[in-house]
CSV table of C-alpha atoms in Angstrom, one decimal:
chain,number,residue,atom,x,y,z
A,1,UNK,CA,200.6,125.9,316.4
A,2,UNK,CA,197.5,125.8,314.2
A,3,UNK,CA,198.0,129.6,313.2
A,4,UNK,CA,201.2,128.5,311.8
A,5,UNK,CA,199.9,125.7,309.8
A,6,UNK,CA,197.2,128.0,308.6
A,7,UNK,CA,199.8,130.6,307.5
A,8,UNK,CA,201.9,127.8,305.9
A,9,UNK,CA,199.0,126.8,303.5
A,10,UNK,CA,198.5,130.5,302.6
A,11,UNK,CA,202.0,131.0,301.5
A,12,UNK,CA,202.0,127.7,299.4
A,13,UNK,CA,198.6,128.8,298.4
A,14,UNK,CA,200.0,131.8,297.1
A,15,UNK,CA,203.6,130.8,296.6
A,16,UNK,CA,203.2,128.2,294.0
A,17,UNK,CA,201.2,129.7,291.5
A,18,UNK,CA,203.5,132.9,291.9
A,19,UNK,CA,206.3,130.7,290.9
A,20,UNK,CA,205.7,130.1,287.8
A,21,UNK,CA,204.4,133.7,287.0
A,22,UNK,CA,207.7,135.1,288.1
A,23,UNK,CA,209.5,132.4,286.1
A,24,UNK,CA,208.3,133.5,282.8
A,25,UNK,CA,210.7,135.9,281.9
A,26,UNK,CA,214.1,133.9,283.1
A,27,UNK,CA,212.2,130.9,281.6
A,28,UNK,CA,211.8,132.8,278.4
A,29,UNK,CA,215.6,134.1,278.3
A,30,UNK,CA,216.9,129.9,278.9
A,31,UNK,CA,214.7,128.8,276.1
A,32,UNK,CA,216.6,131.4,274.5
A,33,UNK,CA,219.7,130.4,275.8
A,34,UNK,CA,219.2,126.5,274.9
A,35,UNK,CA,218.4,127.5,270.9
A,36,UNK,CA,220.9,130.3,270.6
A,37,UNK,CA,223.6,127.9,272.5
A,38,UNK,CA,223.8,125.6,269.6
A,39,UNK,CA,224.0,128.6,267.2
A,40,UNK,CA,227.5,128.7,268.5
A,41,UNK,CA,229.7,130.3,271.7
A,42,UNK,CA,229.5,134.0,270.0
A,43,UNK,CA,225.9,134.2,269.6
A,44,UNK,CA,225.7,132.6,273.4
A,45,UNK,CA,228.1,135.4,274.5
A,46,UNK,CA,226.0,137.8,272.4
A,47,UNK,CA,222.9,136.5,274.2
A,48,UNK,CA,224.2,137.2,277.5
A,49,UNK,CA,225.2,140.7,277.0
A,50,UNK,CA,222.0,141.7,275.3
A,51,UNK,CA,220.0,139.7,277.9
A,52,UNK,CA,221.6,141.3,281.0
A,53,UNK,CA,220.6,145.0,279.2
A,54,UNK,CA,217.1,143.9,278.7
A,55,UNK,CA,216.3,142.0,281.8
A,56,UNK,CA,218.1,145.4,283.7
A,57,UNK,CA,215.7,147.5,281.9
A,58,UNK,CA,212.7,145.2,282.8
A,59,UNK,CA,214.3,144.5,285.8
A,60,UNK,CA,214.3,148.6,286.8
A,61,UNK,CA,210.4,148.4,285.9
A,62,UNK,CA,209.8,145.6,288.7
A,63,UNK,CA,208.1,148.5,290.9
A,64,UNK,CA,205.1,148.3,288.6
A,65,UNK,CA,204.8,144.7,290.3
A,66,UNK,CA,205.6,145.6,293.3
A,67,UNK,CA,204.0,148.7,294.2
A,68,UNK,CA,200.9,147.7,292.5
A,69,UNK,CA,201.1,144.3,294.7
A,70,UNK,CA,201.8,146.4,297.8
A,71,UNK,CA,199.0,149.1,297.2
A,72,UNK,CA,196.3,147.0,296.0
A,73,UNK,CA,196.6,144.5,299.1
A,74,UNK,CA,196.4,147.1,301.7
A,75,UNK,CA,193.6,148.4,299.6
A,76,UNK,CA,191.6,145.3,299.4
A,77,UNK,CA,192.5,144.2,302.8
A,78,UNK,CA,190.8,147.6,304.0
A,79,UNK,CA,188.0,146.7,302.2
A,80,UNK,CA,188.2,149.2,299.0
A,81,UNK,CA,188.3,146.7,296.1
A,82,UNK,CA,187.0,149.6,293.7
A,83,UNK,CA,190.1,151.8,294.8
A,84,UNK,CA,192.2,148.4,294.1
A,85,UNK,CA,191.5,147.9,290.7
A,86,UNK,CA,192.1,151.9,290.5
A,87,UNK,CA,195.7,151.6,291.7
A,88,UNK,CA,196.2,148.6,289.4
A,89,UNK,CA,194.6,150.2,285.9
A,90,UNK,CA,196.4,153.2,286.4
A,91,UNK,CA,199.8,151.0,287.0
A,92,UNK,CA,199.3,149.4,283.5
A,93,UNK,CA,198.6,152.8,281.5
A,94,UNK,CA,202.1,153.9,283.3
A,95,UNK,CA,203.6,150.4,282.1
A,96,UNK,CA,202.4,150.7,278.6
A,97,UNK,CA,204.0,154.3,278.6
A,98,UNK,CA,207.2,153.4,279.7
A,99,UNK,CA,207.6,150.5,277.4
A,100,UNK,CA,206.5,152.3,274.2
A,101,UNK,CA,209.7,154.6,275.1
A,102,UNK,CA,212.4,152.1,276.1
A,103,UNK,CA,211.4,150.3,272.7
A,104,UNK,CA,212.4,153.1,271.0
A,105,UNK,CA,215.0,154.0,272.9
A,106,UNK,CA,217.0,150.3,272.5
A,107,UNK,CA,215.8,150.2,268.6
A,108,UNK,CA,217.9,153.2,267.7
A,109,UNK,CA,220.8,153.1,270.2
A,110,UNK,CA,221.1,149.3,270.5
A,111,UNK,CA,225.0,149.2,269.6
A,112,UNK,CA,226.1,152.0,271.5
A,113,UNK,CA,224.3,150.8,274.8
A,114,UNK,CA,225.7,147.7,274.5
A,115,UNK,CA,229.2,148.9,273.3
A,116,UNK,CA,229.2,150.6,276.8
A,117,UNK,CA,230.4,146.9,278.1
A,118,UNK,CA,233.4,146.7,275.8
A,119,UNK,CA,232.5,143.5,274.1
A,120,UNK,CA,234.7,142.0,270.9
A,121,UNK,CA,233.2,142.9,267.0
A,122,UNK,CA,231.2,139.8,266.7
A,123,UNK,CA,229.8,139.6,270.1
A,124,UNK,CA,228.5,143.1,269.9
A,125,UNK,CA,226.7,142.5,266.7
A,126,UNK,CA,224.9,139.5,267.7
A,127,UNK,CA,223.5,141.5,270.8
A,128,UNK,CA,222.4,144.3,268.6
A,129,UNK,CA,220.5,141.7,266.5
A,130,UNK,CA,219.0,140.2,269.6
A,131,UNK,CA,218.1,143.4,271.5
A,132,UNK,CA,216.3,145.1,269.0
A,133,UNK,CA,214.2,142.4,268.0
A,134,UNK,CA,213.9,141.5,271.5
A,135,UNK,CA,212.4,145.8,272.3
A,136,UNK,CA,209.5,145.0,270.4
A,137,UNK,CA,208.5,143.1,273.5
A,138,UNK,CA,208.8,145.8,276.4
A,139,UNK,CA,205.2,147.1,276.2
A,140,UNK,CA,203.9,143.8,276.7
A,141,UNK,CA,206.4,142.8,279.2
A,142,UNK,CA,205.7,145.9,281.3
A,143,UNK,CA,202.0,145.4,281.0
A,144,UNK,CA,202.7,142.0,282.6
A,145,UNK,CA,204.5,143.4,285.5
A,146,UNK,CA,201.5,146.0,286.3
A,147,UNK,CA,198.9,143.4,285.5
A,148,UNK,CA,200.1,140.7,287.8
A,149,UNK,CA,200.4,142.9,290.7
A,150,UNK,CA,197.2,144.2,290.8
A,151,UNK,CA,195.7,140.2,290.5
A,152,UNK,CA,198.3,139.3,293.5
A,153,UNK,CA,197.0,142.0,295.4
A,154,UNK,CA,193.8,140.9,295.5
A,155,UNK,CA,194.8,137.5,296.1
A,156,UNK,CA,194.6,136.0,292.7
A,157,UNK,CA,197.8,134.5,291.8
A,158,UNK,CA,196.5,131.7,289.4
A,159,UNK,CA,195.8,133.7,286.7
A,160,UNK,CA,199.2,134.9,286.2
A,161,UNK,CA,200.0,131.6,286.4
A,162,UNK,CA,198.3,130.9,283.4
A,163,UNK,CA,199.4,133.6,281.4
A,164,UNK,CA,203.2,132.7,282.3
A,165,UNK,CA,202.1,129.0,281.8
A,166,UNK,CA,200.9,130.0,277.9
A,167,UNK,CA,203.4,132.6,277.1
A,168,UNK,CA,206.3,130.0,278.2
A,169,UNK,CA,204.5,127.2,276.0
A,170,UNK,CA,204.2,129.3,272.9
A,171,UNK,CA,207.6,130.6,273.3
A,172,UNK,CA,209.4,127.4,272.1
A,173,UNK,CA,208.0,127.1,268.9
A,174,UNK,CA,208.1,130.5,267.9
A,175,UNK,CA,211.9,130.5,268.8
A,176,UNK,CA,212.8,127.5,266.8
A,177,UNK,CA,210.6,128.5,264.0
A,178,UNK,CA,212.3,131.6,263.6
A,179,UNK,CA,215.8,130.6,264.5
A,180,UNK,CA,216.0,127.7,262.5
A,181,UNK,CA,213.6,127.3,259.5
A,182,UNK,CA,213.2,130.9,258.9
A,183,UNK,CA,216.6,131.7,259.3
A,184,UNK,CA,216.7,134.3,261.2
A,185,UNK,CA,219.4,133.3,263.9
A,186,UNK,CA,219.6,135.3,267.2
A,187,UNK,CA,217.3,137.8,265.9
A,188,UNK,CA,214.6,135.4,265.7
A,189,UNK,CA,215.1,134.5,269.5
A,190,UNK,CA,214.3,138.2,270.4
A,191,UNK,CA,211.2,138.0,268.1
A,192,UNK,CA,209.7,134.7,269.4
A,193,UNK,CA,210.2,136.1,272.9
A,194,UNK,CA,208.7,139.3,271.8
A,195,UNK,CA,205.5,138.0,270.3
A,196,UNK,CA,205.0,135.7,273.3
A,197,UNK,CA,205.2,138.7,276.0
A,198,UNK,CA,203.0,140.8,274.3
A,199,UNK,CA,200.2,137.9,273.8
A,200,UNK,CA,201.0,137.6,277.7
A,201,UNK,CA,200.4,141.3,278.4
A,202,UNK,CA,197.4,141.7,276.4
A,203,UNK,CA,195.5,138.9,278.3
A,204,UNK,CA,196.3,139.8,281.8
A,205,UNK,CA,195.5,143.0,281.3
A,206,UNK,CA,192.1,142.3,279.9
A,207,UNK,CA,191.7,140.2,283.4
A,208,UNK,CA,192.2,143.3,285.5
A,209,UNK,CA,190.0,145.6,283.5
A,210,UNK,CA,187.1,143.0,283.3
A,211,UNK,CA,187.2,143.0,287.2
A,212,UNK,CA,188.0,146.6,287.8
A,213,UNK,CA,184.6,147.3,285.8
A,214,UNK,CA,182.8,144.6,287.8
A,215,UNK,CA,184.2,146.5,291.1
A,216,UNK,CA,183.0,149.8,289.6
A,217,UNK,CA,186.5,151.3,288.1
A,218,UNK,CA,186.7,153.2,285.1
A,219,UNK,CA,189.1,151.8,282.6
A,220,UNK,CA,190.7,155.2,281.3
A,221,UNK,CA,193.5,156.6,283.3
A,222,UNK,CA,193.3,159.2,286.3
A,223,UNK,CA,196.3,161.2,285.7
A,224,UNK,CA,196.8,161.6,289.7
A,225,UNK,CA,196.9,158.1,289.8
A,226,UNK,CA,199.5,157.3,287.5
A,227,UNK,CA,201.7,160.4,288.8
A,228,UNK,CA,201.2,158.8,292.6
A,229,UNK,CA,202.0,155.6,290.9
A,230,UNK,CA,205.4,156.8,289.9
A,231,UNK,CA,206.2,158.8,293.0
A,232,UNK,CA,205.3,156.2,295.4
A,233,UNK,CA,207.5,153.8,293.6
A,234,UNK,CA,210.7,156.3,293.9
A,235,UNK,CA,212.2,154.2,296.5
A,236,UNK,CA,211.7,151.2,294.8
A,237,UNK,CA,213.3,152.4,291.7
A,238,UNK,CA,216.6,153.4,294.0
A,239,UNK,CA,216.0,149.8,295.3
A,240,UNK,CA,215.8,148.4,292.1
A,241,UNK,CA,218.7,150.9,290.4
A,242,UNK,CA,221.1,149.0,292.8
A,243,UNK,CA,220.4,145.7,292.5
A,244,UNK,CA,220.6,146.3,288.9
A,245,UNK,CA,223.9,148.4,289.2
A,246,UNK,CA,225.1,145.1,290.9
A,247,UNK,CA,224.1,142.9,288.1
A,248,UNK,CA,225.8,145.2,285.5
A,249,UNK,CA,228.8,145.0,287.7
A,250,UNK,CA,229.1,141.4,287.4
A,251,UNK,CA,228.5,141.0,283.9
A,252,UNK,CA,230.6,143.7,283.2
A,253,UNK,CA,233.1,142.0,285.0
A,254,UNK,CA,232.4,138.6,283.3
A,255,UNK,CA,232.7,140.1,279.7
A,256,UNK,CA,236.6,141.5,280.5
A,257,UNK,CA,237.5,137.6,281.7
A,258,UNK,CA,236.8,136.6,277.9
A,259,UNK,CA,234.6,135.1,275.7
A,260,UNK,CA,234.3,131.7,277.7
A,261,UNK,CA,234.1,133.2,280.8
A,262,UNK,CA,231.2,135.3,279.7
A,263,UNK,CA,229.4,132.3,277.9
A,264,UNK,CA,230.1,130.3,281.1
A,265,UNK,CA,228.5,133.2,283.2
A,266,UNK,CA,225.2,133.4,280.9
A,267,UNK,CA,224.7,129.8,282.1
A,268,UNK,CA,225.2,130.4,285.6
A,269,UNK,CA,222.8,133.4,285.6
A,270,UNK,CA,220.3,131.3,283.8
A,271,UNK,CA,220.4,129.1,286.4
A,272,UNK,CA,220.8,131.7,289.3
A,273,UNK,CA,217.5,133.3,288.2
A,274,UNK,CA,215.6,130.0,288.3
A,275,UNK,CA,216.3,129.5,292.0
A,276,UNK,CA,216.1,133.3,293.1
A,277,UNK,CA,212.9,133.7,290.9
A,278,UNK,CA,211.4,130.6,293.3
A,279,UNK,CA,212.5,132.5,296.4
A,280,UNK,CA,210.6,135.6,295.3
A,281,UNK,CA,207.7,133.6,295.1
A,282,UNK,CA,207.9,133.1,298.5
A,283,UNK,CA,208.5,136.5,299.0
A,284,UNK,CA,205.4,137.4,297.0
A,285,UNK,CA,203.4,135.7,299.8
A,286,UNK,CA,204.6,137.8,302.3
A,287,UNK,CA,204.2,140.8,300.2
A,288,UNK,CA,200.5,139.8,299.8
A,289,UNK,CA,200.0,138.7,303.2
A,290,UNK,CA,201.9,141.7,304.9
A,291,UNK,CA,200.0,144.0,303.0
A,292,UNK,CA,196.6,142.4,303.6
A,293,UNK,CA,197.4,141.9,307.5
A,294,UNK,CA,198.6,145.8,308.0
A,295,UNK,CA,195.9,147.0,305.6
A,296,UNK,CA,193.3,145.3,308.5
A,297,UNK,CA,195.2,146.2,310.9
A,298,UNK,CA,196.3,142.8,312.6
A,299,UNK,CA,199.7,143.1,313.8
A,300,UNK,CA,199.9,139.8,315.8
A,301,UNK,CA,198.7,138.3,311.9
A,302,UNK,CA,201.6,140.5,310.4
A,303,UNK,CA,204.3,139.5,313.1
A,304,UNK,CA,203.4,135.6,312.6
A,305,UNK,CA,203.5,136.2,308.8
A,306,UNK,CA,207.1,137.3,309.2
A,307,UNK,CA,208.4,134.5,311.2
A,308,UNK,CA,206.9,131.9,309.2
A,309,UNK,CA,208.1,133.2,305.7
A,310,UNK,CA,211.6,133.5,306.9
A,311,UNK,CA,211.3,130.0,308.5
A,312,UNK,CA,210.0,128.6,304.7
A,313,UNK,CA,212.7,130.6,302.7
A,314,UNK,CA,215.8,129.1,304.8
A,315,UNK,CA,214.6,125.9,304.6
A,316,UNK,CA,213.4,126.1,300.7
A,317,UNK,CA,216.6,128.0,300.0
A,318,UNK,CA,218.7,125.3,301.6
A,319,UNK,CA,216.5,122.5,299.2
A,320,UNK,CA,217.4,124.5,296.3
A,321,UNK,CA,220.8,124.8,297.1
A,322,UNK,CA,221.6,120.9,297.2
A,323,UNK,CA,219.2,120.2,294.1
A,324,UNK,CA,221.5,123.0,292.3
A,325,UNK,CA,224.5,121.3,293.3
A,326,UNK,CA,223.8,117.7,292.6
A,327,UNK,CA,223.0,118.6,289.0
A,328,UNK,CA,225.9,121.3,288.1
A,329,UNK,CA,227.6,119.0,286.1
A,330,UNK,CA,224.3,118.3,283.9
A,331,UNK,CA,222.8,121.7,283.4
A,332,UNK,CA,225.6,123.5,281.7
A,333,UNK,CA,225.4,120.3,278.9
A,334,UNK,CA,222.0,121.4,277.6
A,335,UNK,CA,223.4,124.9,277.2
A,336,UNK,CA,226.8,125.0,275.7
A,337,UNK,CA,228.5,122.1,273.6
A,338,UNK,CA,231.8,124.0,274.7
A,339,UNK,CA,233.6,121.4,276.8
A,340,UNK,CA,235.6,124.6,278.3
A,341,UNK,CA,232.2,126.4,279.2
A,342,UNK,CA,230.6,123.6,280.9
A,343,UNK,CA,233.3,123.2,283.1
A,344,UNK,CA,233.8,126.6,284.0
A,345,UNK,CA,230.0,126.8,284.7
A,346,UNK,CA,229.4,123.5,287.0
A,347,UNK,CA,232.3,125.3,289.0
A,348,UNK,CA,230.4,128.4,289.3
A,349,UNK,CA,227.4,126.6,290.1
A,350,UNK,CA,229.0,125.6,293.5
A,351,UNK,CA,229.1,128.8,294.6
A,352,UNK,CA,225.8,129.7,293.9
A,353,UNK,CA,224.8,126.6,295.6
A,354,UNK,CA,226.5,127.5,298.8
A,355,UNK,CA,225.0,131.2,298.5
A,356,UNK,CA,221.5,130.3,298.2
A,357,UNK,CA,220.0,129.9,301.7
A,358,UNK,CA,221.6,133.2,302.7
A,359,UNK,CA,219.8,134.9,299.6
A,360,UNK,CA,216.7,133.1,300.7
A,361,UNK,CA,216.7,135.8,303.8
A,362,UNK,CA,217.2,138.8,301.6
A,363,UNK,CA,214.5,137.8,299.1
A,364,UNK,CA,212.0,137.4,302.2
A,365,UNK,CA,212.9,140.4,304.0
A,366,UNK,CA,213.0,142.3,300.8
A,367,UNK,CA,209.1,140.9,300.1
A,368,UNK,CA,208.0,141.6,303.8
A,369,UNK,CA,209.3,145.5,303.3
A,370,UNK,CA,207.8,145.8,300.5
A,371,UNK,CA,204.9,144.4,301.3
A,372,UNK,CA,204.6,146.9,304.2
A,373,UNK,CA,205.5,149.8,302.4
A,374,UNK,CA,208.8,150.3,304.1
A,375,UNK,CA,210.4,151.2,301.1
A,376,UNK,CA,212.2,154.1,302.4
A,377,UNK,CA,214.6,151.8,304.4
A,378,UNK,CA,214.4,149.1,301.9
A,379,UNK,CA,216.1,151.7,299.3
A,380,UNK,CA,219.1,152.7,302.1
A,381,UNK,CA,219.7,149.0,302.7
A,382,UNK,CA,220.3,148.4,299.2
A,383,UNK,CA,222.7,151.3,298.7
A,384,UNK,CA,224.8,150.2,301.5
A,385,UNK,CA,224.8,146.5,299.9
A,386,UNK,CA,225.8,148.2,296.3
A,387,UNK,CA,228.6,149.8,298.1
A,388,UNK,CA,230.3,146.4,299.7
A,389,UNK,CA,229.8,144.8,296.3
A,390,UNK,CA,231.4,147.5,294.1
A,391,UNK,CA,235.2,147.2,295.4
A,392,UNK,CA,234.8,143.7,294.8
A,393,UNK,CA,233.5,143.2,291.2
A,394,UNK,CA,236.1,146.2,290.5
A,395,UNK,CA,238.5,144.6,291.7
A,396,UNK,CA,238.1,141.0,289.6
A,397,UNK,CA,237.4,143.5,286.7
A,398,UNK,CA,241.1,145.2,286.9
A,399,UNK,CA,242.8,142.0,288.4
A,400,UNK,CA,240.7,138.7,287.8
A,401,UNK,CA,241.5,136.1,284.9
A,402,UNK,CA,240.2,132.9,283.6
A,403,UNK,CA,238.6,130.9,286.1
A,404,UNK,CA,239.9,132.0,289.2
A,405,UNK,CA,238.1,135.6,288.6
A,406,UNK,CA,234.7,134.3,287.8
A,407,UNK,CA,234.8,131.7,290.9
A,408,UNK,CA,235.7,135.1,292.9
A,409,UNK,CA,233.2,137.2,291.0
A,410,UNK,CA,230.1,134.7,292.0
A,411,UNK,CA,231.3,134.8,295.5
A,412,UNK,CA,231.0,138.5,296.0
A,413,UNK,CA,227.9,138.2,293.9
A,414,UNK,CA,226.1,135.6,295.3
A,415,UNK,CA,227.4,135.4,298.6
A,416,UNK,CA,228.8,139.0,299.7
A,417,UNK,CA,226.3,140.9,298.5
A,418,UNK,CA,223.0,138.8,299.1
A,419,UNK,CA,224.4,138.3,303.1
A,420,UNK,CA,224.6,142.4,303.2
A,421,UNK,CA,221.0,142.9,301.6
A,422,UNK,CA,219.5,140.0,304.1
A,423,UNK,CA,221.6,141.2,306.8
A,424,UNK,CA,220.6,144.7,306.7
A,425,UNK,CA,217.0,144.1,306.6
A,426,UNK,CA,216.9,141.6,309.6
A,427,UNK,CA,218.1,144.1,311.7
A,428,UNK,CA,214.9,146.3,310.1
A,429,UNK,CA,212.3,143.9,311.7
A,430,UNK,CA,213.5,143.1,315.1
A,431,UNK,CA,211.1,146.1,316.1
A,432,UNK,CA,207.5,147.3,315.3
A,433,UNK,CA,208.8,150.6,313.7
A,434,UNK,CA,208.7,149.1,310.0
A,435,UNK,CA,204.6,148.2,310.2
A,436,UNK,CA,202.0,151.0,309.4
A,437,UNK,CA,198.8,150.0,310.3
A,438,UNK,CA,195.8,150.7,307.9
A,439,UNK,CA,195.7,152.1,304.4
A,440,UNK,CA,197.7,155.2,303.7
A,441,UNK,CA,198.5,156.8,301.0
């Protein structure tokens, strides 16, 4: 019992600061949603489409955080801080390179990329303006991911929290000034967010570099280390591609249901992101504790961490579900003045409230397997989950309409997809095959 209490304290110690840093991206998008929503339904629909593409690209690069968290946690647990920071700094160099590449791609081909979803002409125009201006922040945002993963791996979850808090607070006046007094509209929303992300990335990178120097780690990139980071991230990239493919299917189906449904979907997706990132904070604790436990070859502790993380995850998922249901009538009013959008979003939030306890299992076990380095199996399970969700999304895209279509879409995504993710991973952790003790390359 005392061991359980100790693990619970460790989970809280790591999860609470992680929650703030994980909420940085959805909070930035939420601020954009609130301010852009008061420009009208068409700009809000454009933001929904553009932010989905943007967060999809950032999400595809989430391995920069997850891979560095697992790798540095194992090295740190094995008593090798110099090698741990070497892994993190190489990840940061990779992040900057990928960020610049994606920035160039979006700046040049924003309209063709957004046009794939078939939005109405006025929605496409607003979406393209937001995507081009926000692309400037991609190098900084990816740098945030890699630096955050490094700091988490060595057990420091507070520094990313400070960066996320300052960045989120700075984003509010930046967006207000650029959207309204400067008259840039939705373009200003993207630009303000990009400036906030860049500042966050620079500050976090400076913290990692200073700590790395104190541990004796060189700042210049190691070519072999950068390539190893990219190679080891392969299964995580597959896992994330599947996750983002499901989100793209979801937004594509919502787009086909009309402008009001798409705007309502943005409101619901924003709230879902807040709730799911809260669960992901617990999953981050699992990554760190499992990685450090396996690095120090303590199998019993890893098993105890698994049990407590599942217990805490389901409990917190249930609490979040009740809270979201209770606020489902109020939250949409802050993000859209359109009564039709508010009504549809409220009903969609009821579906997501029911799904959160199910999703909590998926998020927790995702963190456990990433921390264990069992990413090969994780990639396979995500492929199976995507295969289960795709037919439902395509059916709604073809035959769905209005409110029934959007409610069925959220049931397919939040319940079916998440249940498949959680169920397959729960099967995996029944035995000990997923636990590889000690540091490995």
